[in-house]
CSV table of C-alpha atoms and ligand atoms in Angstrom, one decimal:
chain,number,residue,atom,x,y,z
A,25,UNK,CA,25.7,74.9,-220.4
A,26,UNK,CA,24.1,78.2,-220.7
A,27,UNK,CA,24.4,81.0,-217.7
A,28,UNK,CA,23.0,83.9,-217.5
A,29,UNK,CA,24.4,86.1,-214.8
A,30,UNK,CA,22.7,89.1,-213.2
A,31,UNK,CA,21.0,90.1,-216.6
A,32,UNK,CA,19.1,93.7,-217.5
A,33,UNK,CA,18.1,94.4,-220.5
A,34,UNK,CA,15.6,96.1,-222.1
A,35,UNK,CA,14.5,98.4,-225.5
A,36,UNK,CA,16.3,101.7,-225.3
A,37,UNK,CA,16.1,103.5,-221.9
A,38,UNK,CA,13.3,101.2,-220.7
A,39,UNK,CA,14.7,98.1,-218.6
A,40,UNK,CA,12.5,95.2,-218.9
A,41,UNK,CA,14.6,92.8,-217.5
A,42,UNK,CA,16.6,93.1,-213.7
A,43,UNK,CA,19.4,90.9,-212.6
A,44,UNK,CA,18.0,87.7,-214.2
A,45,UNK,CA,20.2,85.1,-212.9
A,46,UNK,CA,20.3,81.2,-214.1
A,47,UNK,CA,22.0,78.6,-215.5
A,48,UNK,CA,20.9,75.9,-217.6
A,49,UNK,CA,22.9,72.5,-217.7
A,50,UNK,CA,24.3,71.2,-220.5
A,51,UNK,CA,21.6,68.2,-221.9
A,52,UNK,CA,19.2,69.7,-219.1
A,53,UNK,CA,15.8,71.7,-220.1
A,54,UNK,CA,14.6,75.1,-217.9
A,55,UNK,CA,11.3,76.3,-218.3
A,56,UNK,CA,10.5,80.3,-217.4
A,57,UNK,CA,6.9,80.9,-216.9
A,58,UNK,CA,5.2,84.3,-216.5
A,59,UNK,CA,2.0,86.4,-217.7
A,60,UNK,CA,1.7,88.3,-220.8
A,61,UNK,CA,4.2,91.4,-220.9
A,62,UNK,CA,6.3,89.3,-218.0
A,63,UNK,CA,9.4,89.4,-220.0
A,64,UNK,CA,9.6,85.9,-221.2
A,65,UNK,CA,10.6,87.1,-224.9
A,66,UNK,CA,12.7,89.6,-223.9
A,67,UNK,CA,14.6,87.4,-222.2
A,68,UNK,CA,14.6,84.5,-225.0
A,69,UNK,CA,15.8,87.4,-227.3
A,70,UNK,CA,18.7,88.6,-224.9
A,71,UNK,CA,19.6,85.2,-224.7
A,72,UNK,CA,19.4,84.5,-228.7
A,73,UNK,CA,21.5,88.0,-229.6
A,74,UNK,CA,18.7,89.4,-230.5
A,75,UNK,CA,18.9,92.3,-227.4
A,76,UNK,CA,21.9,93.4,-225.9
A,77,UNK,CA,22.1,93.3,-222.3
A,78,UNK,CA,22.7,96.5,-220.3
A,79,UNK,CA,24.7,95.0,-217.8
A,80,UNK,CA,25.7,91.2,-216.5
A,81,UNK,CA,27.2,88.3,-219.0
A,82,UNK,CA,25.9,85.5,-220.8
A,83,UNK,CA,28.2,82.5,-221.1
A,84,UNK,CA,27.2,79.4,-223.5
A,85,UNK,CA,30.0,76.9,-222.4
A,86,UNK,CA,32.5,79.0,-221.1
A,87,UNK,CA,32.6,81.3,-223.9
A,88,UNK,CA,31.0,85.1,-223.8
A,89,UNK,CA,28.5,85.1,-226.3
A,90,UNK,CA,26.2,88.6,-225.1
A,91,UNK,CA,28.3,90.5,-227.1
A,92,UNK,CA,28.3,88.3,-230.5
A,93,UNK,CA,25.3,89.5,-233.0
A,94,UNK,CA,22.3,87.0,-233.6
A,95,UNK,CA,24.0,85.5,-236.7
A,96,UNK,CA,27.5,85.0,-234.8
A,97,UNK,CA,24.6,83.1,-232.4
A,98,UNK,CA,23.5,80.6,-235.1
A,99,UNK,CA,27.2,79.5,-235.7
A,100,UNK,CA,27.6,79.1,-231.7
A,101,UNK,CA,25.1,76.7,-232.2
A,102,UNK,CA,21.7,78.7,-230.6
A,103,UNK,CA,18.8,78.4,-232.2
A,104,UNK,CA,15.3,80.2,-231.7
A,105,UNK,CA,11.9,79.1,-232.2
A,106,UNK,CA,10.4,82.4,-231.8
A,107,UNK,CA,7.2,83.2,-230.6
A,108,UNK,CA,4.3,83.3,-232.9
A,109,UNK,CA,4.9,80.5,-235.5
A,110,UNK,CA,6.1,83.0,-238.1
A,111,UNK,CA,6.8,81.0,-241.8
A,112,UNK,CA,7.5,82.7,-245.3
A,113,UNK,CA,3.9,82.4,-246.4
A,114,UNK,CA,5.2,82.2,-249.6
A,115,UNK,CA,7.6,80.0,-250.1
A,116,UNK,CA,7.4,76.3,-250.2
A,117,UNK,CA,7.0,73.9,-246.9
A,118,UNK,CA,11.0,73.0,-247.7
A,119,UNK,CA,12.2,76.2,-248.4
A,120,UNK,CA,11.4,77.0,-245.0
A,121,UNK,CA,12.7,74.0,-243.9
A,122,UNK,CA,15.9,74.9,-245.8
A,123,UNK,CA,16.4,78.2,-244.5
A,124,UNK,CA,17.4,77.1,-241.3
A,125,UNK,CA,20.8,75.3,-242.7
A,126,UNK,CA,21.4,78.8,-245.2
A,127,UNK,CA,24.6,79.3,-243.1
A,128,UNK,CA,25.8,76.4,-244.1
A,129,UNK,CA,24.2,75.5,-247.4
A,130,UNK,CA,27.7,74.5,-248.8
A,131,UNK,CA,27.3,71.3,-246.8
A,132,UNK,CA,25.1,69.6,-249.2
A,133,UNK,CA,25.0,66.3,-248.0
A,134,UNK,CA,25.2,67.2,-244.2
A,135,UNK,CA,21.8,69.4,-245.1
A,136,UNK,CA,20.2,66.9,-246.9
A,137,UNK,CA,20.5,64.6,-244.5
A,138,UNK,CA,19.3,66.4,-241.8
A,139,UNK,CA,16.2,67.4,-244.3
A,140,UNK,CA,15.5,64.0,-244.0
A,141,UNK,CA,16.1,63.7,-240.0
A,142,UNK,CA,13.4,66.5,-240.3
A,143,UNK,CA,10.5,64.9,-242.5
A,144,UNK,CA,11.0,61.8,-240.0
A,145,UNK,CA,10.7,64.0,-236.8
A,146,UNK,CA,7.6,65.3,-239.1
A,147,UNK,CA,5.7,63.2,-241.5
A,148,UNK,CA,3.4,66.0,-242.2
A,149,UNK,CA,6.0,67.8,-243.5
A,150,UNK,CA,7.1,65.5,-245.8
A,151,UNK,CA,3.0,65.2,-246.8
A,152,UNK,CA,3.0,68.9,-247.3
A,153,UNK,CA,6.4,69.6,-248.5
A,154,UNK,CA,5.5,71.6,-251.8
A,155,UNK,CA,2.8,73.3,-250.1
A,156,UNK,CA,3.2,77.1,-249.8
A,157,UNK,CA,3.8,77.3,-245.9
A,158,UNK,CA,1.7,80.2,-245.3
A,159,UNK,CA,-1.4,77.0,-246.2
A,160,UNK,CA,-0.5,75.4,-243.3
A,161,UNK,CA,-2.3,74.8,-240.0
A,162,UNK,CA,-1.4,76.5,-236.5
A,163,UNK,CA,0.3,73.1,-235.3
A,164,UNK,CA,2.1,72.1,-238.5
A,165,UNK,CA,3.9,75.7,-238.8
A,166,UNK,CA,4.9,75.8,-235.0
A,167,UNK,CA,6.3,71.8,-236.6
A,168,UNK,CA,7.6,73.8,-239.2
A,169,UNK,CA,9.5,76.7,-237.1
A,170,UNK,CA,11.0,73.5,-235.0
A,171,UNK,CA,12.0,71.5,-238.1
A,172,UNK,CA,13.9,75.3,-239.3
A,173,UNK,CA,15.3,75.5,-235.9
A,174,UNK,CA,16.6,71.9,-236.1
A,175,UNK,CA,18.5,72.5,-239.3
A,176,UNK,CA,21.0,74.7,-237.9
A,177,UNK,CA,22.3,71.8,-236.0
A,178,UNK,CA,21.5,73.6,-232.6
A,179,UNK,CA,23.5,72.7,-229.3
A,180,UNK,CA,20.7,74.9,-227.6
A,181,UNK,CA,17.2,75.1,-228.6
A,182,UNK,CA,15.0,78.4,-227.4
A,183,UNK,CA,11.3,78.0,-227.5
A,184,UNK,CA,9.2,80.8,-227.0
A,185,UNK,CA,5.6,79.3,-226.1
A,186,UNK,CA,5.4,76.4,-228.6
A,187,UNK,CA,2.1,75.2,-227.2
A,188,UNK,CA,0.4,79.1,-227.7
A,189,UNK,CA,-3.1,79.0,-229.9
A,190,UNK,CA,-3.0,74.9,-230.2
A,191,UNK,CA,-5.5,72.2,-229.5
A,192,UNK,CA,-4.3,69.7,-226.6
A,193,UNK,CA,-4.0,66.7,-228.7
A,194,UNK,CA,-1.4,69.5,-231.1
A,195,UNK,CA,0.5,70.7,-227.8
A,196,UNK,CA,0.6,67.0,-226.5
A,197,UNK,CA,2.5,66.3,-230.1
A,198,UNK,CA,4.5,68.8,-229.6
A,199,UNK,CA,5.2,68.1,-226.0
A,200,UNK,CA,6.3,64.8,-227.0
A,201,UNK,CA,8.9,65.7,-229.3
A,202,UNK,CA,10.9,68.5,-227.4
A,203,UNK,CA,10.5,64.9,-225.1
A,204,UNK,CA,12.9,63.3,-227.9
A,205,UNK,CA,14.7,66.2,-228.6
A,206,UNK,CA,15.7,66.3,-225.0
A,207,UNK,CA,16.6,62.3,-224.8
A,208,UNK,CA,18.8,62.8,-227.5
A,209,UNK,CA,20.7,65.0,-225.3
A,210,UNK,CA,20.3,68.9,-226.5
A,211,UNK,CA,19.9,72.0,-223.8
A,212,UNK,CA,16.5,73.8,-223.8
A,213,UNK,CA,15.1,76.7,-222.6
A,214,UNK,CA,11.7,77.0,-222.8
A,215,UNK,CA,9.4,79.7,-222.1
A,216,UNK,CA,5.7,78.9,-221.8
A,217,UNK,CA,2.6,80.0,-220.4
A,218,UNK,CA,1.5,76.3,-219.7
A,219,UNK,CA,2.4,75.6,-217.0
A,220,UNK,CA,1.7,71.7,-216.6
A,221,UNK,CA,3.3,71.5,-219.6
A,222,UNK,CA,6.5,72.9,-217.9
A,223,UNK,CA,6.1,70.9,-215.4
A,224,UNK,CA,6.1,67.8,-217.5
A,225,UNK,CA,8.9,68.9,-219.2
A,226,UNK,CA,11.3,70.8,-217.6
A,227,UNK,CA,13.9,70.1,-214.7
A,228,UNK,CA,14.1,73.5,-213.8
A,229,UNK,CA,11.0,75.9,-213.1
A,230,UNK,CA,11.2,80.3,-213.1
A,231,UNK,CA,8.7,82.4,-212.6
A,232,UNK,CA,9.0,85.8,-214.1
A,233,UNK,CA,7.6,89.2,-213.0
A,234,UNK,CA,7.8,92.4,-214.4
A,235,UNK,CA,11.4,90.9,-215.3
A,236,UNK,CA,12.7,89.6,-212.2
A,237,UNK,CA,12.4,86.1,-211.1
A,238,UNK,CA,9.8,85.7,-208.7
A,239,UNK,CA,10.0,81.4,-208.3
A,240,UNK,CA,12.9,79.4,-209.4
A,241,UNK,CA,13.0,75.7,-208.2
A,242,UNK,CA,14.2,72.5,-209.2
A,243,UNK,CA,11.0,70.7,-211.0
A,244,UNK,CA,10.3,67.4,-208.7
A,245,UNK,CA,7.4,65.3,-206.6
A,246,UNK,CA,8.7,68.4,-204.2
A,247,UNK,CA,7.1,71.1,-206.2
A,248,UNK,CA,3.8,72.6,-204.6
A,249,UNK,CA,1.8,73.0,-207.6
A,250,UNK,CA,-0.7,75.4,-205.7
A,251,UNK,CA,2.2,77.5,-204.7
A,252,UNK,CA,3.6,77.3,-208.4
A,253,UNK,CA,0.2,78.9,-209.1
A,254,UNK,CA,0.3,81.5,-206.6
A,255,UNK,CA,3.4,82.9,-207.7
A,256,UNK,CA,2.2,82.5,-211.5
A,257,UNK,CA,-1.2,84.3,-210.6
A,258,UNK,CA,1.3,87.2,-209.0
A,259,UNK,CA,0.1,86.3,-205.3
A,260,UNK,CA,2.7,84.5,-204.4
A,261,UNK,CA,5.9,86.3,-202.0
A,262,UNK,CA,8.8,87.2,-204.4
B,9,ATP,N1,10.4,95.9,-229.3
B,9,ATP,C1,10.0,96.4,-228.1
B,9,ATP,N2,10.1,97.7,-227.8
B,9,ATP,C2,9.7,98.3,-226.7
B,9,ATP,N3,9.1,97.5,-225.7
B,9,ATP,C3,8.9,96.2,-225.9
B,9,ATP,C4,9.3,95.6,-227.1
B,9,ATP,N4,9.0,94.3,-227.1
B,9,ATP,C5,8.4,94.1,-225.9
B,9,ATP,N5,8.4,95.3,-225.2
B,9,ATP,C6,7.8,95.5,-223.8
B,9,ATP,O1,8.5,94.7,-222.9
B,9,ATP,C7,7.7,94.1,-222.0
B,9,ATP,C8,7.9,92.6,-222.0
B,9,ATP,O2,7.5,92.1,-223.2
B,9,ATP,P1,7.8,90.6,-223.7
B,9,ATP,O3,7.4,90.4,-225.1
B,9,ATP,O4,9.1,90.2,-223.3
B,9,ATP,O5,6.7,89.8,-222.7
B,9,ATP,P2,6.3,88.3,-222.7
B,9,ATP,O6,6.4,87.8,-221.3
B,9,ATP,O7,7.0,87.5,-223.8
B,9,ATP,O8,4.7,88.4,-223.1
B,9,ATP,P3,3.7,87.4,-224.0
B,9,ATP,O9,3.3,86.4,-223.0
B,9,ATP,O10,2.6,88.3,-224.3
B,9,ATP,O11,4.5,86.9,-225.1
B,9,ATP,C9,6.3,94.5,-222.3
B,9,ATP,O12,6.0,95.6,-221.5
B,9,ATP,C10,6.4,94.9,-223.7
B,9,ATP,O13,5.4,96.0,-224.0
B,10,MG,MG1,6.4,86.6,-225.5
């Protein structure tokens, strides 16, 4: 279970983030919405190490982990699919693969095995595995950032707008396996500017707004999708 409680943060004296407040059950999935410049990064980076908070904790279960670095992170088993589909252009489809598991590259067999877990998540992968990643199309590298995020044997995945600059038919791929990833039991969070994909996905909905949440509600046949919108669009009351 992740918890974030009563969060700022922010890059030197500007606070981007105030009093962010939420929990995310263990096996469960939480989606935060919000507009370019909301905060939705910010607060996947707080979350991942990558930002210290100013003030408030964050607790992955039980245990303190705001004031661990990102790499002390990866060994509490969080691990980020950051924003923008980023791959070392110049190394090999696998090498990429492969540096998600370089904490624990001693484990030889454990990390071949879950190479292989990998190319059958992602055939193309396997297709294009000698390929210099920086070759590859939008959808297959945001496969590719997954498939490195999966090899650090995560307890918690973060996913910073996986569906961003892809065709439907790509995001509905995608979609369906954070679907799988999900019935197999690991915690997301999941920040996205989709918002019926959220809704598909997640059982907990946030809006945010210049860093605050403006919307948070369980996801259901209860949700008011035109309201959703509203606060999405900024009209709604926060
Ligand atoms: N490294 C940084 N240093 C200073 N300010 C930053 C930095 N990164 C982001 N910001 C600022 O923080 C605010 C929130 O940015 P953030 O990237 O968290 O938004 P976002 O919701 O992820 O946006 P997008 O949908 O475009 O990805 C913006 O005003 C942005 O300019
Ligand atoms: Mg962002």
């Amino acid at each position: 279970m992740l918890e974030c409680r009563n969060v700022d943060a922010g890059y030197g004296k500007v606070q981007i983030l105030h009093g962010l407040d939420f929990v995310v059950p263990t096996g469960g999935l939480s989606a935060i919405l919000g507009s370019n410049g909301s905060g939705k990064s910010t607060a996947m980076k707080t979350v991942a190490g990558l930002v210290k908070p100013t003030s408030g904790e964050i607790l992955l279960d039980g245990h303190r982990i705001d004031e661990l670095g990102a790499h002390s992170m990866a060994a509490e088993g969080l691990s980020l699919v950051p924003q923008g589909k980023e791959v070392l252009a110049g190394l090999s489809v696998e090498e990429n693969i492969l540096v998600g598991a370089y904490h624990r590259r001693k484990d030889r067999h454990g990390v071949a095995e879950d190479l292989e877990m990998v190319y059958q998540e992602f055939p193309r992968l396997r297709t294009r595995r000698k390929a210099a990643a920086g070759l590859l199309s939008g959808g297959e590298r945001q496969m590719l950032s997954l498939g490195r995020a999966l090899m650090a044997r995560p307890r918690m995945l973060l996913l910073d707008e996986p569906s961003a600059a892809l065709a439907p038919k790509v995001v509905g791929e995608i979609s369906d396996i954070i679907r799988k990833l999900r019935g197999r039991g690991l915690t997301m969070l999941l920040v996205e500017q989709n918002v019926s994909m959220a809704l598909e996905l997640a059982d907990e909905i946030h809006i945010l707004r210049e860093g605050r949440f403006a919307y948070s509600r369980k996801n259901g046949p209860d949700v008011d999708i035109e309201e959703l919108r509203e606060f999405y669009l900024g009209k709604g009351r926060s």
